[in-house]
Amino acid sequence: MKTSEVKKQRTLASETWRRFRKNKLALTGMIVLVSLVLIALSTIVIDLVTDNAIYNNYVIKQNLRLRLQGPSKAHIFGLDEFGRDIFMRMVWAVRYSLFMGTIAIALSTTVGVILGSIAGYYGKVTDNVIMRFMDVLLAIPSMLLATAIVAALGTSLTNVLIAIAISYVPTFARTVRASVLTIKDQEFIEAARAMGASDFRIIFKYILPNSMAPLIVQATLGVAGAILSIAGLSFLGLGIQPPTPEWGSMLSSARSYIREGWHITVIPGLGIMITILALNVMGDGLRDALDPRLKN
């Protein structure tokens, strides 16, 4: 009996992966995303091992005599308006865009899960107060809200993370609330309540684990939106400040030189596009793999 139960659990655990890998486009997106994560981690290791020597000599060091040089064997992505190697700046920019987007969504997911769980589980006045506040935040465009927060708090990495996280909290709160409303009246929840389980235990042990599928999909797509928001804030001069490499700030500083060097705007733009596309197709693949209605 125990062997059959373990086998069934393994089958259920591997079912999502089996269905996900059938989606070649989603699998390609995951491979691209994993590659970007490895690149970001490698830059951190390189900085630690070399004591930022590579960063100082090849990423932010300027050479105005070679400014706006096009792609070549020596510099495969060319040089920017200050003579800095675009390839090295693109590689080092991955960790800022990807990790900051992930951290921001992790923060907004945590707050959104707590608020959505409380609103959905207790309902009535608690639900109305929390969700009306979420509606107010949703009424403000996320980019405009993030811009206002950064402008008020000041331009720094911490403030950018706070701004992006706050702007995405309502999305996760509504997603979790909808799942909680669907699950909280089911029989196994009533059984747990009859056995004397506390509200905290019911929410975090029984309800939330059964609400993870839509939350995972929303978080994956949310990272893509957060990366775009970070790039947008940097483009406006409210995000990561030069000379720190970040795709949005690279586009902002290069826009005045687009006629002299097409590569300094196209390459950072392609970096943003490929990353967002990979996250979106992977999110779509996860949504299909986690949807029980699509099982054969």
mmCIF file of N, CA and C in Angstrom, residues 94-153:
data_model
loop_
_atom_site.group_PDB
_atom_site.id
_atom_site.type_symbol
_atom_site.label_atom_id
_atom_site.label_comp_id
_atom_site.label_asym_id
_atom_site.label_seq_id
_atom_site.Cartn_x
_atom_site.Cartn_y
_atom_site.Cartn_z
ATOM 1 N N VAL A 94 22.533 41.682 -16.733
ATOM 2 C CA VAL A 94 21.552 40.609 -16.532
ATOM 3 C C VAL A 94 21.178 40.488 -15.064
ATOM 4 N N ARG A 95 22.181 40.542 -14.197
ATOM 5 C CA ARG A 95 21.897 40.299 -12.773
ATOM 6 C C ARG A 95 21.044 41.400 -12.173
ATOM 7 N N TYR A 96 21.216 42.637 -12.630
ATOM 8 C CA TYR A 96 20.399 43.719 -12.090
ATOM 9 C C TYR A 96 18.949 43.592 -12.546
ATOM 10 N N SER A 97 18.735 43.385 -13.829
ATOM 11 C CA SER A 97 17.374 43.300 -14.346
ATOM 12 C C SER A 97 16.660 42.053 -13.842
ATOM 13 N N LEU A 98 17.316 40.898 -13.939
ATOM 14 C CA LEU A 98 16.673 39.636 -13.599
ATOM 15 C C LEU A 98 16.475 39.479 -12.097
ATOM 16 N N PHE A 99 17.524 39.712 -11.322
ATOM 17 C CA PHE A 99 17.425 39.503 -9.877
ATOM 18 C C PHE A 99 16.536 40.556 -9.217
ATOM 19 N N MET A 100 16.622 41.803 -9.673
ATOM 20 C CA MET A 100 15.770 42.834 -9.090
ATOM 21 C C MET A 100 14.307 42.563 -9.407
ATOM 22 N N GLY A 101 14.019 42.112 -10.638
ATOM 23 C CA GLY A 101 12.650 41.763 -10.978
ATOM 24 C C GLY A 101 12.132 40.616 -10.136
ATOM 25 N N THR A 102 12.978 39.614 -9.907
ATOM 26 C CA THR A 102 12.581 38.454 -9.107
ATOM 27 C C THR A 102 12.360 38.831 -7.650
ATOM 28 N N ILE A 103 13.264 39.643 -7.094
ATOM 29 C CA ILE A 103 13.127 40.057 -5.689
ATOM 30 C C ILE A 103 11.874 40.907 -5.501
ATOM 31 N N ALA A 104 11.628 41.821 -6.443
ATOM 32 C CA ALA A 104 10.444 42.679 -6.339
ATOM 33 C C ALA A 104 9.163 41.854 -6.357
ATOM 34 N N ILE A 105 9.093 40.870 -7.242
ATOM 35 C CA ILE A 105 7.896 40.029 -7.325
ATOM 36 C C ILE A 105 7.784 39.127 -6.098
ATOM 37 N N ALA A 106 8.919 38.674 -5.560
ATOM 38 C CA ALA A 106 8.881 37.877 -4.328
ATOM 39 C C ALA A 106 8.285 38.692 -3.178
ATOM 40 N N LEU A 107 8.666 39.958 -3.075
ATOM 41 C CA LEU A 107 8.114 40.823 -2.032
ATOM 42 C C LEU A 107 6.625 41.057 -2.230
ATOM 43 N N SER A 108 6.233 41.384 -3.462
ATOM 44 C CA SER A 108 4.816 41.636 -3.728
ATOM 45 C C SER A 108 3.984 40.376 -3.568
ATOM 46 N N THR A 109 4.556 39.213 -3.909
ATOM 47 C CA THR A 109 3.834 37.952 -3.726
ATOM 48 C C THR A 109 3.590 37.678 -2.247
ATOM 49 N N THR A 110 4.613 37.902 -1.428
ATOM 50 C CA THR A 110 4.468 37.667 0.015
ATOM 51 C C THR A 110 3.368 38.530 0.615
ATOM 52 N N VAL A 111 3.401 39.826 0.320
ATOM 53 C CA VAL A 111 2.375 40.739 0.855
ATOM 54 C C VAL A 111 1.007 40.413 0.258
ATOM 55 N N GLY A 112 0.967 40.146 -1.047
ATOM 56 C CA GLY A 112 -0.296 39.842 -1.702
ATOM 57 C C GLY A 112 -0.928 38.561 -1.185
ATOM 58 N N VAL A 113 -0.103 37.547 -0.913
ATOM 59 C CA VAL A 113 -0.621 36.281 -0.369
ATOM 60 C C VAL A 113 -1.241 36.502 1.012
ATOM 61 N N ILE A 114 -0.577 37.262 1.856
ATOM 62 C CA ILE A 114 -1.098 37.516 3.206
ATOM 63 C C ILE A 114 -2.425 38.277 3.138
ATOM 64 N N LEU A 115 -2.444 39.360 2.365
ATOM 65 C CA LEU A 115 -3.662 40.174 2.279
ATOM 66 C C LEU A 115 -4.797 39.414 1.598
ATOM 67 N N GLY A 116 -4.479 38.713 0.506
ATOM 68 C CA GLY A 116 -5.508 37.962 -0.211
ATOM 69 C C GLY A 116 -6.070 36.823 0.615
ATOM 70 N N SER A 117 -5.219 36.155 1.392
ATOM 71 C CA SER A 117 -5.675 35.052 2.243
ATOM 72 C C SER A 117 -6.609 35.555 3.340
ATOM 73 N N ILE A 118 -6.227 36.653 3.975
ATOM 74 C CA ILE A 118 -7.064 37.221 5.050
ATOM 75 C C ILE A 118 -8.403 37.680 4.494
ATOM 76 N N ALA A 119 -8.361 38.371 3.348
ATOM 77 C CA ALA A 119 -9.595 38.880 2.756
ATOM 78 C C ALA A 119 -10.521 37.747 2.333
ATOM 79 N N GLY A 120 -9.972 36.731 1.680
ATOM 80 C CA GLY A 120 -10.797 35.633 1.198
ATOM 81 C C GLY A 120 -11.311 34.742 2.306
ATOM 82 N N TYR A 121 -10.522 34.524 3.335
ATOM 83 C CA TYR A 121 -10.911 33.586 4.398
ATOM 84 C C TYR A 121 -11.940 34.201 5.355
ATOM 85 N N TYR A 122 -11.719 35.442 5.765
ATOM 86 C CA TYR A 122 -12.608 36.047 6.752
ATOM 87 C C TYR A 122 -13.806 36.748 6.107
ATOM 88 N N GLY A 123 -13.624 37.298 4.892
ATOM 89 C CA GLY A 123 -14.744 37.914 4.197
ATOM 90 C C GLY A 123 -15.308 39.124 4.915
ATOM 91 N N LYS A 124 -16.544 39.467 4.553
ATOM 92 C CA LYS A 124 -17.317 40.550 5.173
ATOM 93 C C LYS A 124 -16.534 41.864 5.220
ATOM 94 N N VAL A 125 -16.466 42.480 6.397
ATOM 95 C CA VAL A 125 -15.844 43.804 6.514
ATOM 96 C C VAL A 125 -14.356 43.744 6.188
ATOM 97 N N THR A 126 -13.683 42.707 6.663
ATOM 98 C CA THR A 126 -12.242 42.563 6.391
ATOM 99 C C THR A 126 -11.975 42.489 4.899
ATOM 100 N N ASP A 127 -12.781 41.709 4.215
ATOM 101 C CA ASP A 127 -12.646 41.569 2.766
ATOM 102 C C ASP A 127 -12.879 42.904 2.068
ATOM 103 N N ASN A 128 -13.924 43.618 2.459
ATOM 104 C CA ASN A 128 -14.249 44.892 1.819
ATOM 105 C C ASN A 128 -13.151 45.927 2.016
ATOM 106 N N VAL A 129 -12.620 46.008 3.231
ATOM 107 C CA VAL A 129 -11.592 47.011 3.515
ATOM 108 C C VAL A 129 -10.329 46.727 2.697
ATOM 109 N N ILE A 130 -9.854 45.468 2.727
ATOM 110 C CA ILE A 130 -8.613 45.115 2.027
ATOM 111 C C ILE A 130 -8.780 45.254 0.528
ATOM 112 N N MET A 131 -9.863 44.717 -0.025
ATOM 113 C CA MET A 131 -10.012 44.710 -1.473
ATOM 114 C C MET A 131 -10.340 46.092 -2.031
ATOM 115 N N ARG A 132 -11.013 46.929 -1.263
ATOM 116 C CA ARG A 132 -11.239 48.296 -1.765
ATOM 117 C C ARG A 132 -9.926 49.073 -1.836
ATOM 118 N N PHE A 133 -9.038 48.800 -0.876
ATOM 119 C CA PHE A 133 -7.718 49.430 -0.930
ATOM 120 C C PHE A 133 -6.932 48.912 -2.137
ATOM 121 N N MET A 134 -7.052 47.609 -2.429
ATOM 122 C CA MET A 134 -6.408 47.039 -3.612
ATOM 123 C C MET A 134 -6.991 47.644 -4.887
ATOM 124 N N ASP A 135 -8.300 47.900 -4.890
ATOM 125 C CA ASP A 135 -8.938 48.514 -6.061
ATOM 126 C C ASP A 135 -8.392 49.916 -6.309
ATOM 127 N N VAL A 136 -8.131 50.644 -5.218
ATOM 128 C CA VAL A 136 -7.549 51.986 -5.367
ATOM 129 C C VAL A 136 -6.174 51.899 -6.022
ATOM 130 N N LEU A 137 -5.357 50.941 -5.577
ATOM 131 C CA LEU A 137 -4.028 50.777 -6.170
ATOM 132 C C LEU A 137 -4.127 50.329 -7.623
ATOM 133 N N LEU A 138 -5.109 49.467 -7.922
ATOM 134 C CA LEU A 138 -5.278 49.002 -9.298
ATOM 135 C C LEU A 138 -5.762 50.115 -10.221
ATOM 136 N N ALA A 139 -6.430 51.103 -9.654
ATOM 137 C CA ALA A 139 -6.925 52.213 -10.472
ATOM 138 C C ALA A 139 -5.791 53.097 -10.983
ATOM 139 N N ILE A 140 -4.629 52.996 -10.336
ATOM 140 C CA ILE A 140 -3.462 53.780 -10.751
ATOM 141 C C ILE A 140 -2.571 52.886 -11.616
ATOM 142 N N PRO A 141 -2.217 53.296 -12.821
ATOM 143 C CA PRO A 141 -1.307 52.477 -13.641
ATOM 144 C C PRO A 141 -0.042 52.116 -12.873
ATOM 145 N N SER A 142 0.379 50.860 -12.967
ATOM 146 C CA SER A 142 1.506 50.375 -12.161
ATOM 147 C C SER A 142 2.773 51.188 -12.411
ATOM 148 N N MET A 143 3.030 51.550 -13.665
ATOM 149 C CA MET A 143 4.230 52.321 -13.974
ATOM 150 C C MET A 143 4.153 53.718 -13.356
ATOM 151 N N LEU A 144 2.968 54.320 -13.409
ATOM 152 C CA LEU A 144 2.792 55.652 -12.818
ATOM 153 C C LEU A 144 2.939 55.594 -11.313
ATOM 154 N N LEU A 145 2.386 54.549 -10.687
ATOM 155 C CA LEU A 145 2.504 54.384 -9.240
ATOM 156 C C LEU A 145 3.956 54.184 -8.831
ATOM 157 N N ALA A 146 4.683 53.332 -9.565
ATOM 158 C CA ALA A 146 6.088 53.097 -9.264
ATOM 159 C C ALA A 146 6.915 54.376 -9.435
ATOM 160 N N THR A 147 6.608 55.133 -10.479
ATOM 161 C CA THR A 147 7.320 56.396 -10.719
ATOM 162 C C THR A 147 7.093 57.374 -9.569
ATOM 163 N N ALA A 148 5.848 57.471 -9.107
ATOM 164 C CA ALA A 148 5.530 58.388 -8.009
ATOM 165 C C ALA A 148 6.241 57.981 -6.721
ATOM 166 N N ILE A 149 6.290 56.681 -6.451
ATOM 167 C CA ILE A 149 6.935 56.202 -5.225
ATOM 168 C C ILE A 149 8.435 56.478 -5.257
ATOM 169 N N VAL A 150 9.074 56.187 -6.403
ATOM 170 C CA VAL A 150 10.515 56.423 -6.515
ATOM 171 C C VAL A 150 10.824 57.911 -6.445
ATOM 172 N N ALA A 151 9.973 58.724 -7.089
ATOM 173 C CA ALA A 151 10.193 60.167 -7.054
ATOM 174 C C ALA A 151 10.067 60.707 -5.632
ATOM 175 N N ALA A 152 9.184 60.097 -4.846
ATOM 176 C CA ALA A 152 8.992 60.560 -3.459
ATOM 177 C C ALA A 152 10.096 60.061 -2.530
ATOM 178 N N LEU A 153 10.517 58.802 -2.717
ATOM 179 C CA LEU A 153 11.505 58.210 -1.810
ATOM 180 C C LEU A 153 12.943 58.501 -2.220
#
